[in-house]
Short mmCIF file of C-alpha atoms in Angstrom, two decimals:
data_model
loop_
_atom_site.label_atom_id
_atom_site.label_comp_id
_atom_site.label_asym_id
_atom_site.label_seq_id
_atom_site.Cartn_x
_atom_site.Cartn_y
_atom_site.Cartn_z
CA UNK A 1 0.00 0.00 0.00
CA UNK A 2 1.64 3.02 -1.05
CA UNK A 3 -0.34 5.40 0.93
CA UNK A 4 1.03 3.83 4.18
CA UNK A 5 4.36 5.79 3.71
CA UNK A 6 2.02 8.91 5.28
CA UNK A 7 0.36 6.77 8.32
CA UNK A 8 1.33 7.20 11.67
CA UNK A 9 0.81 5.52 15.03
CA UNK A 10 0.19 6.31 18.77
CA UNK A 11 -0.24 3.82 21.38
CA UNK A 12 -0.84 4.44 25.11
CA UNK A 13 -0.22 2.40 27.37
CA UNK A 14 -1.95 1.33 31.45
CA UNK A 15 -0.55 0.14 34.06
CA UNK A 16 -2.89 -1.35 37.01
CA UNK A 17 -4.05 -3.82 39.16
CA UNK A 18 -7.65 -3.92 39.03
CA UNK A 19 -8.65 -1.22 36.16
CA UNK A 20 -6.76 0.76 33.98
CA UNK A 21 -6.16 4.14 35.76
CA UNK A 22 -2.51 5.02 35.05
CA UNK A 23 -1.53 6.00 31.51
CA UNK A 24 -0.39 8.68 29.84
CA UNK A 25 -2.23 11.42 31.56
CA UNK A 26 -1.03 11.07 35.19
CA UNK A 27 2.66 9.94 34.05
CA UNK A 28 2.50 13.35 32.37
CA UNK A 29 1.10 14.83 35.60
CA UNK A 30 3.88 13.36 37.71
CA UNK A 31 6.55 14.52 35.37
CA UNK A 32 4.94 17.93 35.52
CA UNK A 33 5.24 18.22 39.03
CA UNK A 34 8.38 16.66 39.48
CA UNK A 35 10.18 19.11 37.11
CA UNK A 36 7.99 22.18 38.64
CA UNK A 37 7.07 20.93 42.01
CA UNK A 38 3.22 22.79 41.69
CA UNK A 39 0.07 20.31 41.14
CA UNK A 40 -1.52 23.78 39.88
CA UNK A 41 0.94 24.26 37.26
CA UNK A 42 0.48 20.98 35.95
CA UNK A 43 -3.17 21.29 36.04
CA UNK A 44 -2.79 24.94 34.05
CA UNK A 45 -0.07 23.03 31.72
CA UNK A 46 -2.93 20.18 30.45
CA UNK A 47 -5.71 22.47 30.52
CA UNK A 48 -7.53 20.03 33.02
CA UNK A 49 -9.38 21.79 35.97
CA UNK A 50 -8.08 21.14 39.38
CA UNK A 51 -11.02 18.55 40.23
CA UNK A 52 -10.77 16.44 37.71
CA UNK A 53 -6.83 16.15 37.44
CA UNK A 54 -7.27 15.45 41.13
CA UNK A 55 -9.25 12.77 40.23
CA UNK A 56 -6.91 11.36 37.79
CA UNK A 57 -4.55 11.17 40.66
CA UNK A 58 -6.51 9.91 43.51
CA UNK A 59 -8.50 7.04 41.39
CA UNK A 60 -4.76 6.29 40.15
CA UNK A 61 -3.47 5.73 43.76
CA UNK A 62 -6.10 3.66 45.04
CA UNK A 63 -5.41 1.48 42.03
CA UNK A 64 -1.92 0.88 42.74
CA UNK A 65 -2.55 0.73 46.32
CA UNK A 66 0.35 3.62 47.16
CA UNK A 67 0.10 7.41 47.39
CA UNK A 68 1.73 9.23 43.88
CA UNK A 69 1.87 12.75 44.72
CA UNK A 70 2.62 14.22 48.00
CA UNK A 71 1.47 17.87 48.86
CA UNK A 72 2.81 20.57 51.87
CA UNK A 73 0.75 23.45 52.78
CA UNK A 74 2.69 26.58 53.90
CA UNK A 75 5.79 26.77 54.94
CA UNK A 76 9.02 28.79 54.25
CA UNK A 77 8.11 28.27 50.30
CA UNK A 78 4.61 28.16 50.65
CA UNK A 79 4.19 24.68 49.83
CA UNK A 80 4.18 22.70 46.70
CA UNK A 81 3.84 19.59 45.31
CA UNK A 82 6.34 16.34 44.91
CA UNK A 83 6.23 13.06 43.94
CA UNK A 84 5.95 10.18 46.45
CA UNK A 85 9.35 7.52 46.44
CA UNK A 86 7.13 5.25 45.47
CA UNK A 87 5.36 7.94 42.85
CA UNK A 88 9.33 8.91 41.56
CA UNK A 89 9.99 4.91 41.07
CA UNK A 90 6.96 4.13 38.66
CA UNK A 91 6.78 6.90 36.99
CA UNK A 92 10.51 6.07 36.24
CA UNK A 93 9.83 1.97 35.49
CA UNK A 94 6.31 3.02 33.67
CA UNK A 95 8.95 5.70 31.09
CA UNK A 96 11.44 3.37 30.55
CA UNK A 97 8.72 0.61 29.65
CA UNK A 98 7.17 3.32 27.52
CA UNK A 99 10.34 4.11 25.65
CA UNK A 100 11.72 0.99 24.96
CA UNK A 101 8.24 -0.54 24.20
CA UNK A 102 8.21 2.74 21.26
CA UNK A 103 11.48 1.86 20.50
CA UNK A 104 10.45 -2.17 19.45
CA UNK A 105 7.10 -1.20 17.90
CA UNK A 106 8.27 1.63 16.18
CA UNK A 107 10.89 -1.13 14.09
CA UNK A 108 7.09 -3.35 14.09
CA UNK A 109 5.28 -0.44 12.23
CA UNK A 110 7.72 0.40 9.59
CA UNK A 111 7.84 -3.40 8.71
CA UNK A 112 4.34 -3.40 7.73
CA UNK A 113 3.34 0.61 7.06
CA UNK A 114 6.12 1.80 5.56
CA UNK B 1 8.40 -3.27 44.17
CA UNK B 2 7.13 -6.31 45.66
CA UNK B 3 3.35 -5.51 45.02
CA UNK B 4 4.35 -5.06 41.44
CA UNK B 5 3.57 -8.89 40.97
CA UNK B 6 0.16 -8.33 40.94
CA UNK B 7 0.42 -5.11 37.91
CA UNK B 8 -1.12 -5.63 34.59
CA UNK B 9 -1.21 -3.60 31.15
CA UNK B 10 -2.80 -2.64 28.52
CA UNK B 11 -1.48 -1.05 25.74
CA UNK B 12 -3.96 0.82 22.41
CA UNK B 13 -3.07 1.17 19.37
CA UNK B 14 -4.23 3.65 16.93
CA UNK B 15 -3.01 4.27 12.98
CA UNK B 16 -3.47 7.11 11.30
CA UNK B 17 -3.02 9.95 8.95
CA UNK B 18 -4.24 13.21 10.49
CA UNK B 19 -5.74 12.15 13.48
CA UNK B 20 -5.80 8.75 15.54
CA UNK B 21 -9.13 6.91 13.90
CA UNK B 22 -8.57 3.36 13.11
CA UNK B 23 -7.75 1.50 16.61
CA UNK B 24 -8.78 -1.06 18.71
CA UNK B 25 -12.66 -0.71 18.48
CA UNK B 26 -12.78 -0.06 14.82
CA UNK B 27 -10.42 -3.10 14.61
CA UNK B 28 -12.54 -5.48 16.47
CA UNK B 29 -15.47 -4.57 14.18
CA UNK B 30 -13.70 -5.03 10.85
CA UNK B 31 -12.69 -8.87 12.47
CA UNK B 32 -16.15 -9.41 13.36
CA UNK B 33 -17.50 -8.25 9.67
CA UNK B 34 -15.09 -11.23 8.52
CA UNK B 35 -15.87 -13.84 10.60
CA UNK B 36 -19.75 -13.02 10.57
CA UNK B 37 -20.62 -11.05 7.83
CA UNK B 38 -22.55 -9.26 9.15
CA UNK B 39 -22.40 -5.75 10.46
CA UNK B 40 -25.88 -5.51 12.12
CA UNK B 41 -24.43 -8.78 14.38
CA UNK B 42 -21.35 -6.85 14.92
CA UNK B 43 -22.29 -3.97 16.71
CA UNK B 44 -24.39 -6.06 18.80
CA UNK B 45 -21.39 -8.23 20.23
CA UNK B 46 -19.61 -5.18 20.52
CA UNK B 47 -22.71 -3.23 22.76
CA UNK B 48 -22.41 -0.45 20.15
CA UNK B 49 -25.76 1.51 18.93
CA UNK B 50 -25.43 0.95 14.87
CA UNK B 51 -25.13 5.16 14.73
CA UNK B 52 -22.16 4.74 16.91
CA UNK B 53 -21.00 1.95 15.24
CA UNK B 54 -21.32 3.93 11.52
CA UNK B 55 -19.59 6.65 12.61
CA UNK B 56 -16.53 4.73 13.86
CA UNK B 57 -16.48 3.12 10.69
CA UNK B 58 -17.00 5.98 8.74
CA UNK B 59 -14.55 8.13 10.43
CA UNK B 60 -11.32 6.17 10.26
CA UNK B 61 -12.08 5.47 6.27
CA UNK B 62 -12.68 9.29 6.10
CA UNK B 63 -8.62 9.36 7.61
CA UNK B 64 -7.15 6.53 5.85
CA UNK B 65 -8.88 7.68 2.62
CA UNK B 66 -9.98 4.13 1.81
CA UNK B 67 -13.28 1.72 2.31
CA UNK B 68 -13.34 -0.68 5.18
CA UNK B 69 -16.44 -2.28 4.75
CA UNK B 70 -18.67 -2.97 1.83
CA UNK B 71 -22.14 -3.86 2.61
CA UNK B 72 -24.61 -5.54 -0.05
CA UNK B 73 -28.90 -4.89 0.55
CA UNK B 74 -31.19 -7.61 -0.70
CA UNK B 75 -29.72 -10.21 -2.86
CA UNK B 76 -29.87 -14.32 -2.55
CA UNK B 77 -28.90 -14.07 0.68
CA UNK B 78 -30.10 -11.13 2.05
CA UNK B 79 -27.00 -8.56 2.10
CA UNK B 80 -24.70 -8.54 4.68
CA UNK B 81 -21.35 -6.68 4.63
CA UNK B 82 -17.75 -8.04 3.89
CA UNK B 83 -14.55 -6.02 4.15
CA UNK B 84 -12.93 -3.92 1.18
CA UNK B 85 -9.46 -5.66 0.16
CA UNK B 86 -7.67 -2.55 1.57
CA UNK B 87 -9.92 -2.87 4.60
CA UNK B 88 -8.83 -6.80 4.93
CA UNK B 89 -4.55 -5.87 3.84
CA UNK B 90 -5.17 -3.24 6.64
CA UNK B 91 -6.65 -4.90 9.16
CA UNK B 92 -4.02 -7.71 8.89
CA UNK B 93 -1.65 -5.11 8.73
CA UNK B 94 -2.79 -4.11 12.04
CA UNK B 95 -3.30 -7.17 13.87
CA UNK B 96 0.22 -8.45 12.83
CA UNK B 97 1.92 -4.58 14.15
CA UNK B 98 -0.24 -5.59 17.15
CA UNK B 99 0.53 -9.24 18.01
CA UNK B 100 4.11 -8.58 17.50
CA UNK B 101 4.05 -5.31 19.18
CA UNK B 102 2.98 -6.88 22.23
CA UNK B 103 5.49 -9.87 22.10
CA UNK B 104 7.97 -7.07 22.15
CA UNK B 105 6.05 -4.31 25.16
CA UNK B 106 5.39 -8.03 27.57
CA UNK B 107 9.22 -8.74 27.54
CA UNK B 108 9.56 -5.38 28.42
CA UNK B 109 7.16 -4.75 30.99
CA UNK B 110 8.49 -7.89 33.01
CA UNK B 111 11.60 -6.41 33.50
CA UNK B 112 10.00 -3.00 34.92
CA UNK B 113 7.08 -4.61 36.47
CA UNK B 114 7.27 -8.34 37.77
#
């Protein structure tokens, strides 16, 4: 098919125990706030509203079973936002998987779209 | 991560030109057009309203710039629907990026995950 040269892919991918609840929306959440440290930022940077990327994160964590995303109130900085050691250790496994999972499938695709 | 035994995933695919149309449900319809022939029976086993279903259909051929499915009225045998040849080349197109794909993203996955 000589059209094919022009397709593209995307694939997302879930990671849970019971239901699928962390993909690529709250690994991009995480990564926001542990470059920026602010779960408000990262809410501006998607355009989600604070409720619903809340949400995201809480129906995430009581999937895994472990908190993601720690918050402070206050303080000398005036609080902010960080990622769990749990949070900071999938969010690294769950980009590496993504990564070198794109690497393999991206070698898959050309081999029959290209 | 000891609890990590217990993680699953799921991975989607989508193909597409100009925007991400032709994946997993669309997919799973063309398969059941082949095996059954019959569209009607299709969006039943899939819980889809036939509008719903139509639009899919319609949508990702709009992208791809191609027919899926071809559907017959009336006839010897009533009509029924069967797919295009580029709908059949690209839908075992698919299914072979996605079988292999996944051979590929389990591997990897069990040495983040398990």
């Amino acid at each position: 098919m000589s059209e094919n040269k022009t397709f593209h892919y995307n694939v997302k991918f879930n990671i849970f125990k019971d239901e699928a609840r962390f993909g690529p929306g709250v690994a991009r959440l995480l990564r926001l706030v542990k470059e920026n440290g602010s779960l408000t930022d990262a809410y501006r940077d998607m355009g989600l509203s604070s409720s619903k990327g809340w949400k995201m994160i809480k129906k995430a964590e009581e999937d895994l079973g472990f908190t993601l995303i720690v918050s402070t109130v206050g303080g000398a900085d005036g609080g902010g936002s960080h990622l769990s050691d749990e949070g900071e250790l999938f969010l690294k496994n769950y980009e590496s998987f993504v990564s070198e999972s794109n690497d393999e499938i991206e070698k898959i695709f050309n081999k029959y779209f290209i």
